[in-house]
Coordinates of C-alpha atoms in Angstrom, one line a residue:
X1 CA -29.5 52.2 121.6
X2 CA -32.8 54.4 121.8
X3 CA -33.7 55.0 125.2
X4 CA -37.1 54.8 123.8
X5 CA -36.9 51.1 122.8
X6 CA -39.5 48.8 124.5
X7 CA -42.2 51.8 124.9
X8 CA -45.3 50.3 123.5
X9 CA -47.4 52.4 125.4
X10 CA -47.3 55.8 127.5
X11 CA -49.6 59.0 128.5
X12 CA -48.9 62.6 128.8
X13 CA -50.1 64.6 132.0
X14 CA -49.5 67.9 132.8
X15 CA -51.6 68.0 136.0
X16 CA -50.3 67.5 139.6
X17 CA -50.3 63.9 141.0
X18 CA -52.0 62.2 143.5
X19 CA -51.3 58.7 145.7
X20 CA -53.4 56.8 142.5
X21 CA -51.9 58.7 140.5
X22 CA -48.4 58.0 140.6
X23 CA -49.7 54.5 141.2
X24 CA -50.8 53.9 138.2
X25 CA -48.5 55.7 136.1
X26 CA -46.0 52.3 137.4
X27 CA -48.0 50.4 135.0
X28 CA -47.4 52.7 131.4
X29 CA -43.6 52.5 129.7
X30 CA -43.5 55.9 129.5
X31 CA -45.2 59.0 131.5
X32 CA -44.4 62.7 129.9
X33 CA -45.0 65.6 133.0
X34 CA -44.6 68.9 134.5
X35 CA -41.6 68.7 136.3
X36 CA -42.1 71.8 138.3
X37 CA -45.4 69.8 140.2
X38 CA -43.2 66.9 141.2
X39 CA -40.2 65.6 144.0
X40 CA -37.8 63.8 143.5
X41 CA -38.9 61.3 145.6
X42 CA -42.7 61.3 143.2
X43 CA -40.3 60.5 140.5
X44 CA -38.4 57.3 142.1
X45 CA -41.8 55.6 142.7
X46 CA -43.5 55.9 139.4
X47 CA -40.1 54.3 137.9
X48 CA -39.9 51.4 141.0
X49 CA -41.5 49.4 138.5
X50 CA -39.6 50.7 135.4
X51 CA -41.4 53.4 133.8
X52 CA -39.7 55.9 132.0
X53 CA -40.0 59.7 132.4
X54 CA -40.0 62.3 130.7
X55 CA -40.2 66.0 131.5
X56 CA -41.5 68.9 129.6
X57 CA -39.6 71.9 128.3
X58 CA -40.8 74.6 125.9
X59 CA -38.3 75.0 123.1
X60 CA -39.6 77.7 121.5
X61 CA -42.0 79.5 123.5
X62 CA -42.5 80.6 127.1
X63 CA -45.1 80.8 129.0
X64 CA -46.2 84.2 131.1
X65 CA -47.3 81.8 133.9
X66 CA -43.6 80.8 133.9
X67 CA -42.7 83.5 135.9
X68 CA -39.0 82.5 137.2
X69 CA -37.9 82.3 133.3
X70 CA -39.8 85.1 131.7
X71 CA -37.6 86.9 134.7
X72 CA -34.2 85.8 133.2
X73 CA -35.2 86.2 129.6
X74 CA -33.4 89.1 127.9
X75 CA -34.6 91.1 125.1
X76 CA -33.0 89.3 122.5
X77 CA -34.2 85.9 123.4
X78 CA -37.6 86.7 122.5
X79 CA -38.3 86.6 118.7
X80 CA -39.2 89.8 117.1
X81 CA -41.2 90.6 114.0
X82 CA -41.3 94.0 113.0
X83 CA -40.0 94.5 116.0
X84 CA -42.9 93.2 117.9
X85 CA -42.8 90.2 120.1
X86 CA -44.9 87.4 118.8
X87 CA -47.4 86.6 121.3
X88 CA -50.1 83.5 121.4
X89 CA -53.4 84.6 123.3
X90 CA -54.7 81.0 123.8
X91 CA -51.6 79.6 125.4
X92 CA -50.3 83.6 126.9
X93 CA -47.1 82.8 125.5
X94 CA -43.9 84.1 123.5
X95 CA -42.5 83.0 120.7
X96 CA -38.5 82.7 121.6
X97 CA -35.4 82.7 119.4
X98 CA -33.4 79.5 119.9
X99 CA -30.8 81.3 117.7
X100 CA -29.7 82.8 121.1
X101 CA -27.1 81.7 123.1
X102 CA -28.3 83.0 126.3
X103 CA -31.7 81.7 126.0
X104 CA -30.1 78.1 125.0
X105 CA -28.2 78.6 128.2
X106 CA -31.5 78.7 130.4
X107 CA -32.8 75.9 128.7
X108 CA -29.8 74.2 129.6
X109 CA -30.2 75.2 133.2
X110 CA -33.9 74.2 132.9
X111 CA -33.0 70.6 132.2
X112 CA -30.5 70.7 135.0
X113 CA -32.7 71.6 138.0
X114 CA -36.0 70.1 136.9
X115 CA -34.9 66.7 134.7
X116 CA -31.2 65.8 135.9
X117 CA -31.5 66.9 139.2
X118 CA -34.9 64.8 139.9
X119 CA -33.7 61.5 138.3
X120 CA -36.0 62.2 135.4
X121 CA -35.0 60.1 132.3
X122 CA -35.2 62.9 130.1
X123 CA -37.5 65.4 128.4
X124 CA -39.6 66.7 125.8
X125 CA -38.7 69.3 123.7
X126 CA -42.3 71.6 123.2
X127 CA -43.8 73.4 120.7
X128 CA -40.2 73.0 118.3
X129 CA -43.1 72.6 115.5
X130 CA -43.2 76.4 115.5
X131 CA -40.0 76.8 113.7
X132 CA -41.2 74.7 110.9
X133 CA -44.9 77.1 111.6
X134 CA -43.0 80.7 111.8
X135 CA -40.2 80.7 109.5
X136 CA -41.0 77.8 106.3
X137 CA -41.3 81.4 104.1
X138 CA -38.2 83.0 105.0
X139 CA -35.6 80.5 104.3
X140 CA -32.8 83.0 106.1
X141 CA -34.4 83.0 109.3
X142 CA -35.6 79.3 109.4
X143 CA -31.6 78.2 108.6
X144 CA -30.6 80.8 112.0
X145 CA -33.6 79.1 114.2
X146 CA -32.9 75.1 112.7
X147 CA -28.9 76.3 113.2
X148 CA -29.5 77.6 117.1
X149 CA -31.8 74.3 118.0
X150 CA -29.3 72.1 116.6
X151 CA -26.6 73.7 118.5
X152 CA -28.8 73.4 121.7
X153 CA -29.2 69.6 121.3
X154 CA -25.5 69.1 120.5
X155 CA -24.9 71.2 124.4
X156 CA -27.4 69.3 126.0
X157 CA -25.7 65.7 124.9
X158 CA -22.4 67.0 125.5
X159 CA -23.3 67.9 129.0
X160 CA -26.2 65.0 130.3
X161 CA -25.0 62.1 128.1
X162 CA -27.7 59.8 127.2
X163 CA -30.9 61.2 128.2
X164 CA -33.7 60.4 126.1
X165 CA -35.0 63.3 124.0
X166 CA -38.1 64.1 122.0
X167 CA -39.4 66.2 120.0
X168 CA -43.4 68.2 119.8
X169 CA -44.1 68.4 116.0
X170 CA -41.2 69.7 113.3
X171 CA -41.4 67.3 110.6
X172 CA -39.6 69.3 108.4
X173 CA -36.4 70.3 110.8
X174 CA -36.3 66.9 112.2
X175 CA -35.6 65.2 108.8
X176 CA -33.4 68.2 107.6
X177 CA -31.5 69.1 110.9
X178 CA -32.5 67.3 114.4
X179 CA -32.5 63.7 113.6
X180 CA -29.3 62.4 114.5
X181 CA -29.5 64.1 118.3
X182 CA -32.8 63.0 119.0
X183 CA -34.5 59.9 119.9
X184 CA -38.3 60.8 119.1
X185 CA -40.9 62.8 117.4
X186 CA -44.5 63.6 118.7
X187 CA -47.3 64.0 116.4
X188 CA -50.2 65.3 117.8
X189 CA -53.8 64.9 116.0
X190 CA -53.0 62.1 114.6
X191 CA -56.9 61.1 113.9
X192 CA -57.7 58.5 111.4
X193 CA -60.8 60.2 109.7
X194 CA -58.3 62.4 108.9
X195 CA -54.8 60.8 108.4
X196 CA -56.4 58.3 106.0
X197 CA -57.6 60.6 103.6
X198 CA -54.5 63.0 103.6
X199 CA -52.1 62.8 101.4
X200 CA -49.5 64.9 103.4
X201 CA -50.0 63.0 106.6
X202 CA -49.8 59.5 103.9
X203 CA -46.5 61.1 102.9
X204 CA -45.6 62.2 106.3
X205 CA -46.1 58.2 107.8
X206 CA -43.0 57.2 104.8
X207 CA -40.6 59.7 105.8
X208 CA -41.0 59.4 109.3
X209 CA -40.6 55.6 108.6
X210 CA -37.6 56.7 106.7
X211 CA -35.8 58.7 109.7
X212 CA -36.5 56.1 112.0
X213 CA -34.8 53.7 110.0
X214 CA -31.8 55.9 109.3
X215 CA -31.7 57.0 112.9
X216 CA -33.6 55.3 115.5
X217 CA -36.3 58.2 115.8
X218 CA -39.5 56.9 117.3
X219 CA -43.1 58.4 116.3
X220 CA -45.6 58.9 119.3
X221 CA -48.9 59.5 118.3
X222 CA -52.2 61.4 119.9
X223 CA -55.5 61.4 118.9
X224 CA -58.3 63.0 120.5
X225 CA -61.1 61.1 117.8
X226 CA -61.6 57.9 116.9
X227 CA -59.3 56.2 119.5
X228 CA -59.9 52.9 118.3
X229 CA -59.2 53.6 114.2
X230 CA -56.3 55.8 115.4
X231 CA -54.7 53.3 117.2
X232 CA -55.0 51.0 114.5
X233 CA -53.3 53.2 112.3
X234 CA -51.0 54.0 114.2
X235 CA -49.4 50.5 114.9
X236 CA -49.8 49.2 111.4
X237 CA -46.9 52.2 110.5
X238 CA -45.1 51.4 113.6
X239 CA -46.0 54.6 116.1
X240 CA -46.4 54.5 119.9
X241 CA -49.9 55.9 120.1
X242 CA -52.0 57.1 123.4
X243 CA -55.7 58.9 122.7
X244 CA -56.1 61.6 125.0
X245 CA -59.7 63.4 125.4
X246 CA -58.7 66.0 128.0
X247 CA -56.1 68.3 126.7
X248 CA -53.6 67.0 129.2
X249 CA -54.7 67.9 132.1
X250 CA -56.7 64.7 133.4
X251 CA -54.9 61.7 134.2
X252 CA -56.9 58.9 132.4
X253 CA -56.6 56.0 134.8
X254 CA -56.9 52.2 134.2
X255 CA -56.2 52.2 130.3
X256 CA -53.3 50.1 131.1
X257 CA -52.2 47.0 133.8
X258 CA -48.7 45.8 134.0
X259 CA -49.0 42.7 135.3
X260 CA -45.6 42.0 136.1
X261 CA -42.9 44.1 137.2
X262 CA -39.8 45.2 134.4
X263 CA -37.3 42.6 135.9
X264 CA -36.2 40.0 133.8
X265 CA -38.4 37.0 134.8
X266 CA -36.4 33.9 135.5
X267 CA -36.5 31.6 132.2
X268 CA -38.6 28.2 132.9
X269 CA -37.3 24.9 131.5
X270 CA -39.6 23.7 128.9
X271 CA -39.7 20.4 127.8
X272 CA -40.1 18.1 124.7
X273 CA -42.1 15.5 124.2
X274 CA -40.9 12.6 121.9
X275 CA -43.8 10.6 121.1
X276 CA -47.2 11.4 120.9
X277 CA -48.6 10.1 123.8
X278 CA -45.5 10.2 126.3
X279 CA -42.6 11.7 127.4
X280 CA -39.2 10.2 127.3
X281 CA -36.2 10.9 129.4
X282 CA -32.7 10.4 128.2
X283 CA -31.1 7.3 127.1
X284 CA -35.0 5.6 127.7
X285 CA -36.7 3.7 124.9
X286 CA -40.4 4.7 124.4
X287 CA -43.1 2.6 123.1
X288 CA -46.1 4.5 121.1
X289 CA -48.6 4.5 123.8
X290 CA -46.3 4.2 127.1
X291 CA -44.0 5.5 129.3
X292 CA -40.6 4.2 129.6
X293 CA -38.6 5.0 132.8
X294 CA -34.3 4.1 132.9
X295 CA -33.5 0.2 133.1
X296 CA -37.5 -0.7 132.6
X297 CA -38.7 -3.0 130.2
X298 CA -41.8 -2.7 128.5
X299 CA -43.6 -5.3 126.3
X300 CA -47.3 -5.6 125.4
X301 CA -48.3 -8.8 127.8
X302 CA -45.4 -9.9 129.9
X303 CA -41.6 -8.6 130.9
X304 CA -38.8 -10.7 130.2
X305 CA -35.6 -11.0 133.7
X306 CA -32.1 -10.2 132.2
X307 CA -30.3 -12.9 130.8
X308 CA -33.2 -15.1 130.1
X309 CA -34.4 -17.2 127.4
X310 CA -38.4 -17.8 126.6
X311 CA -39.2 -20.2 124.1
X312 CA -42.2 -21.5 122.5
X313 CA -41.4 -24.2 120.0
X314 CA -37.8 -26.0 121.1
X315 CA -36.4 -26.8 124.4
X316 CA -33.6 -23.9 124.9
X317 CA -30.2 -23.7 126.6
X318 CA -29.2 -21.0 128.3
X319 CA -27.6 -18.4 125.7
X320 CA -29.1 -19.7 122.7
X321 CA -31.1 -18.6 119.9
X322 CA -34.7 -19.1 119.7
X323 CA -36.3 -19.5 116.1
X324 CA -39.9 -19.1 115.4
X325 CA -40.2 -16.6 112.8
X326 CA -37.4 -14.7 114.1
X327 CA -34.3 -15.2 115.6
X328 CA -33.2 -13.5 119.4
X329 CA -29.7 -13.5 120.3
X330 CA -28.4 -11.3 123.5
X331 CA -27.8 -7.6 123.1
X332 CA -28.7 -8.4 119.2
X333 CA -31.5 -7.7 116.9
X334 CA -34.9 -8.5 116.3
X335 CA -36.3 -9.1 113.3
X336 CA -39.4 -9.7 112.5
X337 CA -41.1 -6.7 110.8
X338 CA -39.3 -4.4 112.2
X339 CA -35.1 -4.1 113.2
X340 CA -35.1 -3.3 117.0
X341 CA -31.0 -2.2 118.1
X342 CA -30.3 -1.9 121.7
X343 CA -31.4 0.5 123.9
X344 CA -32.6 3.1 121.5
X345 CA -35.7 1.0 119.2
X346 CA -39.5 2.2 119.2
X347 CA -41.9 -0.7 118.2
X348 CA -45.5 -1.1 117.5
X349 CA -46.3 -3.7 120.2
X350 CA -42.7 -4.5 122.5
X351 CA -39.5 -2.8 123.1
X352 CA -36.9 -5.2 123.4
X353 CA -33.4 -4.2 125.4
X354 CA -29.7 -5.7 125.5
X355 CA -30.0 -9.4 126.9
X356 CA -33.1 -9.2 127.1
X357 CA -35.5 -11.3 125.4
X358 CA -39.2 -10.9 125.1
X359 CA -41.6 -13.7 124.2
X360 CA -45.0 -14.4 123.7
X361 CA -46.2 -16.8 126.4
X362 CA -43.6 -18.3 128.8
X363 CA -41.0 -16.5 131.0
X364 CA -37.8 -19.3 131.5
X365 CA -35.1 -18.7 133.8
X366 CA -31.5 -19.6 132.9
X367 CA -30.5 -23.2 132.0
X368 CA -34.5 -23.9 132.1
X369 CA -36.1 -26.2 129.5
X370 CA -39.8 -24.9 129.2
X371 CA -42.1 -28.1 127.5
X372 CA -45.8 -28.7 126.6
X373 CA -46.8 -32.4 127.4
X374 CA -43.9 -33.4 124.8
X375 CA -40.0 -33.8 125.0
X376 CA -40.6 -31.7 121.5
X377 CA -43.1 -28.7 121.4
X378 CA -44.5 -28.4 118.1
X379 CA -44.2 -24.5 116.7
X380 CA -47.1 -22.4 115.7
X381 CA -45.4 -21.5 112.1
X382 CA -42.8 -22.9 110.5
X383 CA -39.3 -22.9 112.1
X384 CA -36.7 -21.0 110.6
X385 CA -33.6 -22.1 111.3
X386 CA -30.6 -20.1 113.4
X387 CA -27.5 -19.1 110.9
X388 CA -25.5 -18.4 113.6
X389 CA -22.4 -20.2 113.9
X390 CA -22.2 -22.2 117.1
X391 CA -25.8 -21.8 118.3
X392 CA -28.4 -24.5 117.2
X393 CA -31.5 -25.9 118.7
X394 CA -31.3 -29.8 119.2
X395 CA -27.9 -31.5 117.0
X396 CA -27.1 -33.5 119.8
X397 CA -29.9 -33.5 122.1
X398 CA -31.7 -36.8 122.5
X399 CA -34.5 -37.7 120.4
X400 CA -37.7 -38.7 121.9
X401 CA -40.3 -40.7 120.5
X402 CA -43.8 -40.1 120.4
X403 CA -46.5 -41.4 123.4
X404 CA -48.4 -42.7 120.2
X405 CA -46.9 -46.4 118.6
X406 CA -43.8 -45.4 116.2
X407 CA -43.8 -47.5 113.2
X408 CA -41.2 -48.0 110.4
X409 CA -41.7 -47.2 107.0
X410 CA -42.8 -50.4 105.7
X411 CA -45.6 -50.8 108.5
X412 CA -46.5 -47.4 107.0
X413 CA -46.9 -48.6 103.6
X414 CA -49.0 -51.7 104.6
X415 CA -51.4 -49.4 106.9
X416 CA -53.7 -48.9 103.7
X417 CA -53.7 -53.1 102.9
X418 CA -53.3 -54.8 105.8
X419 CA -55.4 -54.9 108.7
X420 CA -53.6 -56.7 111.3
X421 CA -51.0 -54.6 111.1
X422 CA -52.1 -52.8 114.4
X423 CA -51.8 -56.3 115.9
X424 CA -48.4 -56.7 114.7
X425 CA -47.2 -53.3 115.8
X426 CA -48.4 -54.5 119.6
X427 CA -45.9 -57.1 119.4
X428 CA -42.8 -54.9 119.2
X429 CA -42.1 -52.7 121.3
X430 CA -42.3 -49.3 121.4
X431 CA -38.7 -47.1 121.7
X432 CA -39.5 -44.8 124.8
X433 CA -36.9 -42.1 126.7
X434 CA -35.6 -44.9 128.7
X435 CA -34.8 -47.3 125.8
X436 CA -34.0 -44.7 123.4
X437 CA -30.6 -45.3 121.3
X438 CA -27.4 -43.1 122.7
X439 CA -26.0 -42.7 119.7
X440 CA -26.9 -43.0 115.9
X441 CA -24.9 -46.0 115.4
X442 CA -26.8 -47.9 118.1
X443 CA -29.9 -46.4 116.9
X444 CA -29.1 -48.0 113.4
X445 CA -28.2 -51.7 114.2
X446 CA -32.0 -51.4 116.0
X447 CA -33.7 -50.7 113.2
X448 CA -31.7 -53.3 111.0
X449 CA -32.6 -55.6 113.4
X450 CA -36.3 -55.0 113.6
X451 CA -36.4 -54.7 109.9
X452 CA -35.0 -58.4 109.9
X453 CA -37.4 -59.8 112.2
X454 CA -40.9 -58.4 110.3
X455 CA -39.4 -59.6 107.1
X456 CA -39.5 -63.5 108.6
X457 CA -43.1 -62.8 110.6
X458 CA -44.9 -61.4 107.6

């Protein structure tokens, strides 16, 4: 795993830190420094919240300002030319040979006292670009100076393990000889009015794309122009970019606010909503437009008690079916334009549960009869009848005249001729609840009888 992984953003500061200082630095994913102008301590509070640090170390030069390691350099771990020294006005510094084994031994002893032994995560690797800068045109020397690094980075994991470690510039040795030891490049001057119309820097993005994805090296970019553009750029090729106006030696405060601190947050429960307009709980049934809690029972204009029966055409005994236009047993379906199964059935206007039954007008208790001002309530539509075996509406219930006058069929075919036949019909008498027959054979000797007597009269 790269150490690097998760950076998205960082700063370089080479200055010495103040109380806002390292305050601020806790909000960047990475901060590269002078070691030498920082404690120990300095360093545990800039990574209280995380950050990672890195400190620097020139590879391949040193500085005359460096005065404790230009006094333990020997004359062969400066690089010669001619047998001259190569020196750098603008920076006062040396070019060194890495080929050395002594001087790879004080940079060794460099990371120990001022990365290891400060807690610092790791550090960057300066100016190796000049390898690639001082030696592309003598192919001898540039294998002894690529050779000598690599064998310094091999050390250096042998002896701290892990650390994260990244490398200033050296394109060219990275992809032939530094890539697999270590974990990032720095390309400085990476300005878009210039990358974009270059075609080595076009050509540079690929194959730095290429060694990242053959060995987890991560690019981080500086511009000093066009911060906007170059940070653009530098995302869309998948770089780690920072724009830095003040050649390191400001600290550019506020760019950056962590808003949160780098420990795991605790993961909040989300939940999901199963209908449009509510949200249902397990094991509830859920109407379009409502709410359903556990053991409730929602219908569009009235609830229905367990166990009861609600009728509006027939009188109905407890645990029987009702037939309208659809027929209701307990804990069964409902059919009507739609199948409703128990307990887990979403309707357009009622939700029906087991033994439950919902109606459209009258709530009836068990063993109630619900009636209109008849014995018989006359259905809106036309009854269908119950298939169920052993559950009918009326077979042996009594039947129960009308309040009106009930005439047979031959006073109904004289009603269009006769007039007096009202008259007649007043003379018999009418067969009410109290005189109605108790069985059908009773019922038919009446009739016989009846029929006997109007046949005489008439």
């Amino acid at each position: 795993m790269n150490p690097l992984d998760g950076v998205k953003n960082y700063q370089v500061f080479y200055g010495h830190p103040t109380d806002a200082i390292l305050k601020d630095m806790q909000n960047y994913d990475l901060v590269i420094i002078e070691p030498l102008h920082y404690t120990k301590a300095q360093i545990d509070l800039i990574q209280s919240r995380g950050t990672k640090v890195l400190g620097y170390i020139s590879v391949m030069e040193v500085a005359t300002w460096n005065t404790g390691l230009m006094s333990k350099l020997q004359a062969g771990d400066f690089f010669t030319r001619n047998g001259q020294r190569v020196h750098y006005p603008e920076w006062d510094s040396y070019l060194t040979n890495i080929a050395s084994t002594h001087f790879q031994g004080l940079l060794l002893t460099e990371i120990q006292n001022q990365v290891i032994a400060k807690g610092i995560d790791g550090v960057f690797m300066d100016t190796v670009g000049d390898i690639d800068n001082e030696h592309l045109n003598n192919p001898t020397v540039l294998k002894q100076q690529r050779d000598g690094l690599v064998n310094f980075l091999k050390q250096a994991r042998a002896k701290y393990g892990d650390i994260a470690m990244v490398q200033n510039w050296g394109f060219d040795t990275l992809e032939t000889s530094t890539a697999p030891y270590v974990d990032g490049i720095m390309w400085e001057s990476f300005n878009a009015d210039t990358i974009k119309s270059d075609a080595w820097s076009q050509n540079m993005i690929k194959k730095l794309q290429a060694v990242d994805t053959k060995h987890s090296v991560k690019t981080l970019t500086i511009s000093t122009r066009q911060s906007a553009e170059s940070h653009k750029l530098a995302k869309d090729a998948g770089f780690i970019h920072f724009h830095e106006a003040d050649e390191y030696v400001n600290w550019n405060a506020g760019l950056v606010t962590r808003t949160a601190t780098t420990a795991p947050a605790p993961s909040t429960p989300t939940s999901t909503a199963t209908s449009i307009e509510s949200t249902v709980k397990p094991a509830e049934t859920a109407p379009k437009t409502e709410t359903v809690k556990p053991a409730e029972i929602v219908a569009k204009t009235e609830t229905a008690k367990p166990a009861e029966t609600v009728t509006t055409t027939e009188t109905v005994k407890p645990a029987e079916t009702v037939t309208k236009t659809e027929t209701v047993k307990p804990a069964e379906t409902v059919t009507k334009t739609e199948t409703v199964k128990p307990a887990e059935t979403v309707t357009k206007t009622e939700t029906v549960k087991p033994a439950e039954t919902v109606t459209k007008t009258e709530t009836v208790k068990p063993a109630e009869t619900v009636t209109k001002t008849e014995a018989v309530a006359k259905p809106t539509t036309t009854p269908v009848k119950a298939t169920t075996p052993a559950q009918t509406t009326s077979s042996s219930a009594p039947k129960v005249a009308d309040e009106k006058k009930v005439t047979s069929k031959k006073d109904e075919k004289k009603k269009k001729h006769v007039k007096k036949k009202a008259v007649k019909a007043k003379k018999h008498a009418h067969v009410t609840k109290q005189d109605a027959p108790k069985g059908k054979m009773c019922g038919k000797a009446k009739q016989q009888t009846a029929a006997f007597l109007k046949f005489f009269k008439l």
